[in-house]
Backbone as a ProteinNet text record, in pm:
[ID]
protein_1_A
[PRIMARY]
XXXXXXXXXXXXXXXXXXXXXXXXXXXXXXXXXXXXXXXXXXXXXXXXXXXXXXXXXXXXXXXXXXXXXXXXXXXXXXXXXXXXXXXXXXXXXXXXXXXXXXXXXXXXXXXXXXXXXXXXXXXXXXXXXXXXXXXXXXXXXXXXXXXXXXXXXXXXXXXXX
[TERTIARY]
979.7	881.9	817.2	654.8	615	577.2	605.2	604.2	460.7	347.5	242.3	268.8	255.1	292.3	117.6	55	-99.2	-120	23.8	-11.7	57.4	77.7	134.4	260.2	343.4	437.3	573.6	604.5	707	634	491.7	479.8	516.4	527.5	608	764.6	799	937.6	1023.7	1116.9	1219.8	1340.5	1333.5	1425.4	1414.6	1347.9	1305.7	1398	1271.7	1308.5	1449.6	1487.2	1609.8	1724.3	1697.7	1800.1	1830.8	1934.1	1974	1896.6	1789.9	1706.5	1608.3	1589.8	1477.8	1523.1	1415.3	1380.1	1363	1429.7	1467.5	1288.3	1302.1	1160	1045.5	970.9	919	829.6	813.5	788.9	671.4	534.6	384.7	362.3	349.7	307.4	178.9	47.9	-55.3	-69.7	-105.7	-67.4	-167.4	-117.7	-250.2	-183.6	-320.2	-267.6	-156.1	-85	56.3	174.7	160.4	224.8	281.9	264.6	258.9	420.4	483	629.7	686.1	595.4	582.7	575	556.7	555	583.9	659.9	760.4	886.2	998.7	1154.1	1182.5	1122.4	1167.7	1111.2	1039.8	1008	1130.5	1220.3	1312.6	1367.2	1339.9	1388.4	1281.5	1160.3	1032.5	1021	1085.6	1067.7	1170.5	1275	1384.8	1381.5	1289.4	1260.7	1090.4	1043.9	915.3	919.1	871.9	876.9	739	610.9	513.5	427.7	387.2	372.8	221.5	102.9	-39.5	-124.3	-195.4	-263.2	-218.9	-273.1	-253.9	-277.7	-190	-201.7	-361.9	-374.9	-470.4	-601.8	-595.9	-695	-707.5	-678.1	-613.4	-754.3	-866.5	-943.7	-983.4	-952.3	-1016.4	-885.2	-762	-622	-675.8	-655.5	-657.1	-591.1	-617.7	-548.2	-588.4	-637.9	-716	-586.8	-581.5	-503.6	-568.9	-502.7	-579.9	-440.1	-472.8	-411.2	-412.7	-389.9	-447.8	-624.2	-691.4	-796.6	-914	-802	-865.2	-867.3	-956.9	-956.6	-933.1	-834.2	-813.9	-842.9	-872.9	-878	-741.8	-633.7	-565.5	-584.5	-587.6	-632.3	-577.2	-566.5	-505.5	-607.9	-749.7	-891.7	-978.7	-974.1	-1101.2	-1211.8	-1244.4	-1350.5	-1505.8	-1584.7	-1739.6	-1775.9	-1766.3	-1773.9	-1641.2	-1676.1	-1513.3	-1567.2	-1685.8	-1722.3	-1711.2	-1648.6	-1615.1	-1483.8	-1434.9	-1352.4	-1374	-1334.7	-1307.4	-1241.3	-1128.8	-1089.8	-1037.6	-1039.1	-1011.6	-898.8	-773.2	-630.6	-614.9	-593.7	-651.8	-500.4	-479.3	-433	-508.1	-393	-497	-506.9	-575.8	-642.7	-514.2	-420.9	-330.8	-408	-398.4	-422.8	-544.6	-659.7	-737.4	-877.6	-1011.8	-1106.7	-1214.2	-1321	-1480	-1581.6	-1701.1	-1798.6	-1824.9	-1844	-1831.8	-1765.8	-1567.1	-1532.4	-1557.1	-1582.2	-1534.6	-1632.6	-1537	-1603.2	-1596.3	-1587.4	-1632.6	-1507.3	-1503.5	-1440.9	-1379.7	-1422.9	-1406.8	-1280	-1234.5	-1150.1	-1035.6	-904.4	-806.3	-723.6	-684.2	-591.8	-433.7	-391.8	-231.9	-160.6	-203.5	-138.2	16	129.2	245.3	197.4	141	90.3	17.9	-35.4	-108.1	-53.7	114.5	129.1	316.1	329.6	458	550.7	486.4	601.3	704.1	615.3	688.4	601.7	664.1	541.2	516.7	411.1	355.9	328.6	246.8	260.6	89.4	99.6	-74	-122.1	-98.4	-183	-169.1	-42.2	-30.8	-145.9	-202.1	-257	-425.6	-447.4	-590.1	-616.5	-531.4	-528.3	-557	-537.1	-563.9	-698.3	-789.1	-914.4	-955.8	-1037.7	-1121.8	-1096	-1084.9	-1099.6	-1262.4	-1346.9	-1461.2	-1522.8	-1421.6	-1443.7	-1345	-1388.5	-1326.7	-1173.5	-1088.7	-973.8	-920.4	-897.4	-841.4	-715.4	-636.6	-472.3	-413	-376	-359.1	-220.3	-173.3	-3.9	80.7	25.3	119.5	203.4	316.5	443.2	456.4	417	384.3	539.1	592.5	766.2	846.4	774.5	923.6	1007.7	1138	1234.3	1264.5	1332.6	1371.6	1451.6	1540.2	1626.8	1618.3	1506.5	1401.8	1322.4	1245.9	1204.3	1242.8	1366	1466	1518.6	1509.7	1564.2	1444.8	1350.8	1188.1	1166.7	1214.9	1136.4	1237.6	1402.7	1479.2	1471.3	1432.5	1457.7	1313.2	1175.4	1125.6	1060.1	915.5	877.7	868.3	827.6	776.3	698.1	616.1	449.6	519.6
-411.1	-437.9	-307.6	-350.1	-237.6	-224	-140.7	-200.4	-67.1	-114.9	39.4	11.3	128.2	131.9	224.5	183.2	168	338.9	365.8	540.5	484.6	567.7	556.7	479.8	499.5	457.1	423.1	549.7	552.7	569.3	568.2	661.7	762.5	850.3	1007.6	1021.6	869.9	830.1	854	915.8	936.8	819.1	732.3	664.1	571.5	499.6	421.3	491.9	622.8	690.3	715.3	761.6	815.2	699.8	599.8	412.5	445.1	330.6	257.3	120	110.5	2.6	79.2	-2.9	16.2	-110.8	-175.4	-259.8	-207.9	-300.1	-191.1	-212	-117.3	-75.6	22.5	42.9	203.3	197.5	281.5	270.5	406.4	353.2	431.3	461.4	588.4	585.2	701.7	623.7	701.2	719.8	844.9	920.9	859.6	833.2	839.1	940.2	883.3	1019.1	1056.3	920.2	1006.8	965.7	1062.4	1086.4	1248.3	1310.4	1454.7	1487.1	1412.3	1475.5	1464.9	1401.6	1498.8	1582.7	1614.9	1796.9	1914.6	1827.7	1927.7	1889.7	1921.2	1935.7	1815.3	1683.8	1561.3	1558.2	1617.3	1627	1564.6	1641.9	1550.3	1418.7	1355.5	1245.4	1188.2	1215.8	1139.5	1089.3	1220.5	1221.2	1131.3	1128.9	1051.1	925.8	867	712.5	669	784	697.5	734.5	689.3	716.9	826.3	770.8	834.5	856.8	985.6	1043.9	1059.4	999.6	995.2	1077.7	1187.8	1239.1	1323.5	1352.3	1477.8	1419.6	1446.4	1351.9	1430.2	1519.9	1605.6	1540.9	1497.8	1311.4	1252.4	1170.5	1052.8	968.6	1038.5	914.5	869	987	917.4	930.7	932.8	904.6	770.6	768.7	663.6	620.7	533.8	495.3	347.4	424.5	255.1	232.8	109.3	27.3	-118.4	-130.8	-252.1	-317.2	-536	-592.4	-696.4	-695.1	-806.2	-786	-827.6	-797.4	-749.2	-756.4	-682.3	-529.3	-473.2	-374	-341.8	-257	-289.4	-105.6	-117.5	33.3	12	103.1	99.1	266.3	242.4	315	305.2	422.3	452.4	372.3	440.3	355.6	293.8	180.3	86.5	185.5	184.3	286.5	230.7	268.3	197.7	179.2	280.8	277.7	257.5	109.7	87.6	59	133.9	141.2	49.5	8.7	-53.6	-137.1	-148.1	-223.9	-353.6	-483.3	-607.3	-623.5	-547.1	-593.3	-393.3	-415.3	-294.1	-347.9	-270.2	-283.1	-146.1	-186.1	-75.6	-115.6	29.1	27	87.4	198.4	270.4	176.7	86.1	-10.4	-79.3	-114.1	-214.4	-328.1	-405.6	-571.2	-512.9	-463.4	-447	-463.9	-482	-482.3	-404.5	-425.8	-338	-481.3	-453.7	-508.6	-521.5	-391.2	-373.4	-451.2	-456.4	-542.4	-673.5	-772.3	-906.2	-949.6	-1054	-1142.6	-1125.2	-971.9	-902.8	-950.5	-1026.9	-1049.7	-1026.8	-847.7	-697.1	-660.8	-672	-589.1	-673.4	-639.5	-711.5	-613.2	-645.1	-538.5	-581.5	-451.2	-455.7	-424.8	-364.4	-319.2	-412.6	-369.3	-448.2	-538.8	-482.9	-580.2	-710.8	-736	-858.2	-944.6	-844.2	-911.7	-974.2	-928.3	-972.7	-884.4	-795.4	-672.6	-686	-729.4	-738.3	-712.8	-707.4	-711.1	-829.8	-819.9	-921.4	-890.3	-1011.5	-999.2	-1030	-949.5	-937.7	-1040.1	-1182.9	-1294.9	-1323.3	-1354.2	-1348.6	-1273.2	-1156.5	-1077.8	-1135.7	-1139.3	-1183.6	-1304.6	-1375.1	-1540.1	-1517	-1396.4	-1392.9	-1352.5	-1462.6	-1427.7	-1292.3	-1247.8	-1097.1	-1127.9	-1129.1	-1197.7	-1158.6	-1267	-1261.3	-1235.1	-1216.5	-1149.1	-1071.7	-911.3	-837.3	-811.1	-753.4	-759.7	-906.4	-1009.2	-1164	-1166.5	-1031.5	-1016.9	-1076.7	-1166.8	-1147	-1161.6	-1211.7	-1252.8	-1115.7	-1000.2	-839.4	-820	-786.2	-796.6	-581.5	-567.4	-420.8	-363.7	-463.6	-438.1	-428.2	-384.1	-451.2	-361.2	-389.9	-267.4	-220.4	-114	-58.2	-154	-184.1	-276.2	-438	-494.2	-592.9	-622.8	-458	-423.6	-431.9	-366.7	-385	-508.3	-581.8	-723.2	-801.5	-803.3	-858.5	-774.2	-679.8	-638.6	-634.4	-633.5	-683.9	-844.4	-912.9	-1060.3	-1092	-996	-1016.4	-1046.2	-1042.9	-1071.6	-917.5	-854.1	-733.6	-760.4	-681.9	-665.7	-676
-1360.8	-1256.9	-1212.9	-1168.9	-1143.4	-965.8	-934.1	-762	-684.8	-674.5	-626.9	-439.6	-401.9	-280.9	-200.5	-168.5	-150.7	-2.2	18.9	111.9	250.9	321.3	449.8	464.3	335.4	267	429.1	478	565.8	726.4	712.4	839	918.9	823.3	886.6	951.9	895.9	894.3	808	759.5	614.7	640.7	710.7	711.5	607.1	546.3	443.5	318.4	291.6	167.4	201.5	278.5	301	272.4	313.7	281.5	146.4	152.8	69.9	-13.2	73.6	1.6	-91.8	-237	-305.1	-406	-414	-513.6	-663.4	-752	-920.4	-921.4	-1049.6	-1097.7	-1061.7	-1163.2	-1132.1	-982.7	-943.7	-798.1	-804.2	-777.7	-761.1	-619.7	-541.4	-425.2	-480.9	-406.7	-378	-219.3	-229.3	-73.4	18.1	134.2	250.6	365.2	425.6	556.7	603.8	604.1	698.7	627.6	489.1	382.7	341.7	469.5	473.2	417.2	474.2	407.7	275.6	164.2	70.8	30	90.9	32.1	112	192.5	338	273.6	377.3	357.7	333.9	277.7	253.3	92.8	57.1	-92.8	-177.7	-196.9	-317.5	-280.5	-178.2	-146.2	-209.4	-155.4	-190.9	-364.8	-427.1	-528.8	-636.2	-569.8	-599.5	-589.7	-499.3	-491.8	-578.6	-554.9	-605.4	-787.5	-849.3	-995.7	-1013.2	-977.1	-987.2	-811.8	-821.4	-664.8	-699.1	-656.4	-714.3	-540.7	-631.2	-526	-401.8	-311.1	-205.6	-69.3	23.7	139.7	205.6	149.3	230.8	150.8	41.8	26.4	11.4	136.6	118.5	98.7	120.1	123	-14.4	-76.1	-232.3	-344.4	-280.8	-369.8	-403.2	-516.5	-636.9	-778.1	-802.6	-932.1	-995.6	-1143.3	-1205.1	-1297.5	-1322.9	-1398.7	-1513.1	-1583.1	-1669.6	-1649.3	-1610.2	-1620.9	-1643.4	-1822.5	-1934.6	-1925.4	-1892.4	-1957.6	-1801.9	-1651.8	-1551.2	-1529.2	-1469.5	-1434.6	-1274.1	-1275.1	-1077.3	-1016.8	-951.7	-842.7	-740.4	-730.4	-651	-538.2	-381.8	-338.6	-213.1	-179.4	29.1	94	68.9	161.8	66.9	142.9	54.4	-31.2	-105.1	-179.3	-204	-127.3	-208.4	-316.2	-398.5	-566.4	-619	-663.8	-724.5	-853.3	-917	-1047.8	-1130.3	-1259.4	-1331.1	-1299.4	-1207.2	-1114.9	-1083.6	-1103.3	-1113.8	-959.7	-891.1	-784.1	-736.9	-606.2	-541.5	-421.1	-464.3	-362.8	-277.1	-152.8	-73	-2.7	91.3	231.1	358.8	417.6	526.1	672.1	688.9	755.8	834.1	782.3	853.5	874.5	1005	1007.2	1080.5	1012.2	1058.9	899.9	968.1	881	910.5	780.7	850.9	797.3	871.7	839.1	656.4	625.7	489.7	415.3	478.3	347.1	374.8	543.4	515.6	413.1	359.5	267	152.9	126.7	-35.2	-84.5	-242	-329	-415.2	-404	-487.4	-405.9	-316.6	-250.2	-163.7	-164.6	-103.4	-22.6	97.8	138.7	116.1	74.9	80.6	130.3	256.8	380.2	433.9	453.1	506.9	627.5	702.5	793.6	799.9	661.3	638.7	515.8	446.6	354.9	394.4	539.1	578.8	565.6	554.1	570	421.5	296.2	173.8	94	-45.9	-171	-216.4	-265.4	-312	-451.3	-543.1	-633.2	-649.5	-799.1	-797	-821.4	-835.4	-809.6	-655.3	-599	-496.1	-389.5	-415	-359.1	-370.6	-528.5	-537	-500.9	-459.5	-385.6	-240.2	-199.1	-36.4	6.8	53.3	72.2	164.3	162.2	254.7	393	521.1	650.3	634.7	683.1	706.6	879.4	978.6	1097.4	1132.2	1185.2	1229.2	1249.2	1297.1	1287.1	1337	1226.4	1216.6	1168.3	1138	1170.8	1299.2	1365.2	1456.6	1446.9	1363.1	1344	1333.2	1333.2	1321.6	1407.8	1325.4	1454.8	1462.8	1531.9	1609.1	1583.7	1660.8	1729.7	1639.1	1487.6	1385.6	1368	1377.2	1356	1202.1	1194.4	1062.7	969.5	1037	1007	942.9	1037.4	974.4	900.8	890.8	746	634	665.9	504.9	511.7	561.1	506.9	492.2	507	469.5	319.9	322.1	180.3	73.8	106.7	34.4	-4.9	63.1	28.8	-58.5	-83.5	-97.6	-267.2	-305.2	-457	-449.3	-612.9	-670.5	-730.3	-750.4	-779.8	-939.1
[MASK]
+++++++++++++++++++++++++++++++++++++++++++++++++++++++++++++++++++++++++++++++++++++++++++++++++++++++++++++++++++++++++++++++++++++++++++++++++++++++++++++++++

């Protein structure tokens, strides 16, 4: 299994990386902003859980990564990207349970943010099945309050990409 993890992986938290939880299979983190402890005194942890470490937290806006799957082409990315070029679908984070004018509606782009996918992974049909929100931040179900602890049992019990 291949599991991409879309930036803002721990939130400047090492408790995650630092657990005992990880789901088998190679594990992609492309950096977003508050991915800085990569490359501070948490580095070999970071490195020890993720398989492949894509990009520089210092840009996060255009950390990226294309993929072919079966005969799609996908953009995987920290922030939604305008030019998603030769791109069929664009998987973003960054945003949380939040939207822009720009994306609702668009059919090009899905967010994968934990906050809109239950605080688990999902799986890439799973994902392209979830329509754009077509008004403004229409997350409203985000549980703010979630503990560490709840986390890991939402994303242990959960699917892999």
């Amino acid at each position: 299994k291949i599991i991409f993890h879309m930036g803002d992986f721990v939130f400047n938290s090492i408790n995650l990386v630092n657990s005992d939880w990880r789901p088998a299979g190679q594990h992609y983190l492309i950096l977003g902003n508050h991915d800085k402890r990569v490359h501070g005194a948490h580095r070999n942890l970071y490195r020890e859980f993720f398989t492949h470490i894509i990009g520089d937290y210092r840009n996060w806006k255009t950390n990226s990564l294309r993929i072919m799957v079966g005969k799609h082409r996908l953009l995987l990315s920290h922030t939604a990207q305008m030019d998603i070029g030769r791109a069929h679908l664009n998987l973003y984070g960054h945003i949380h349970n939040k939207t822009t004018e720009f994306l609702m509606g668009n059919d090009k782009y899905r967010n994968a943010c934990v906050e809109v996918t239950g605080y688990k992974p999902l799986s890439l049909e799973e994902l392209v099945k979830r329509p754009q929100p077509t008004t403004v931040n229409v997350y409203e179900d985000r549980d703010d309050d979630i503990t560490h602890d709840d986390f890991l049992r939402r994303a242990t019990n959960a699917n892999t990409i």
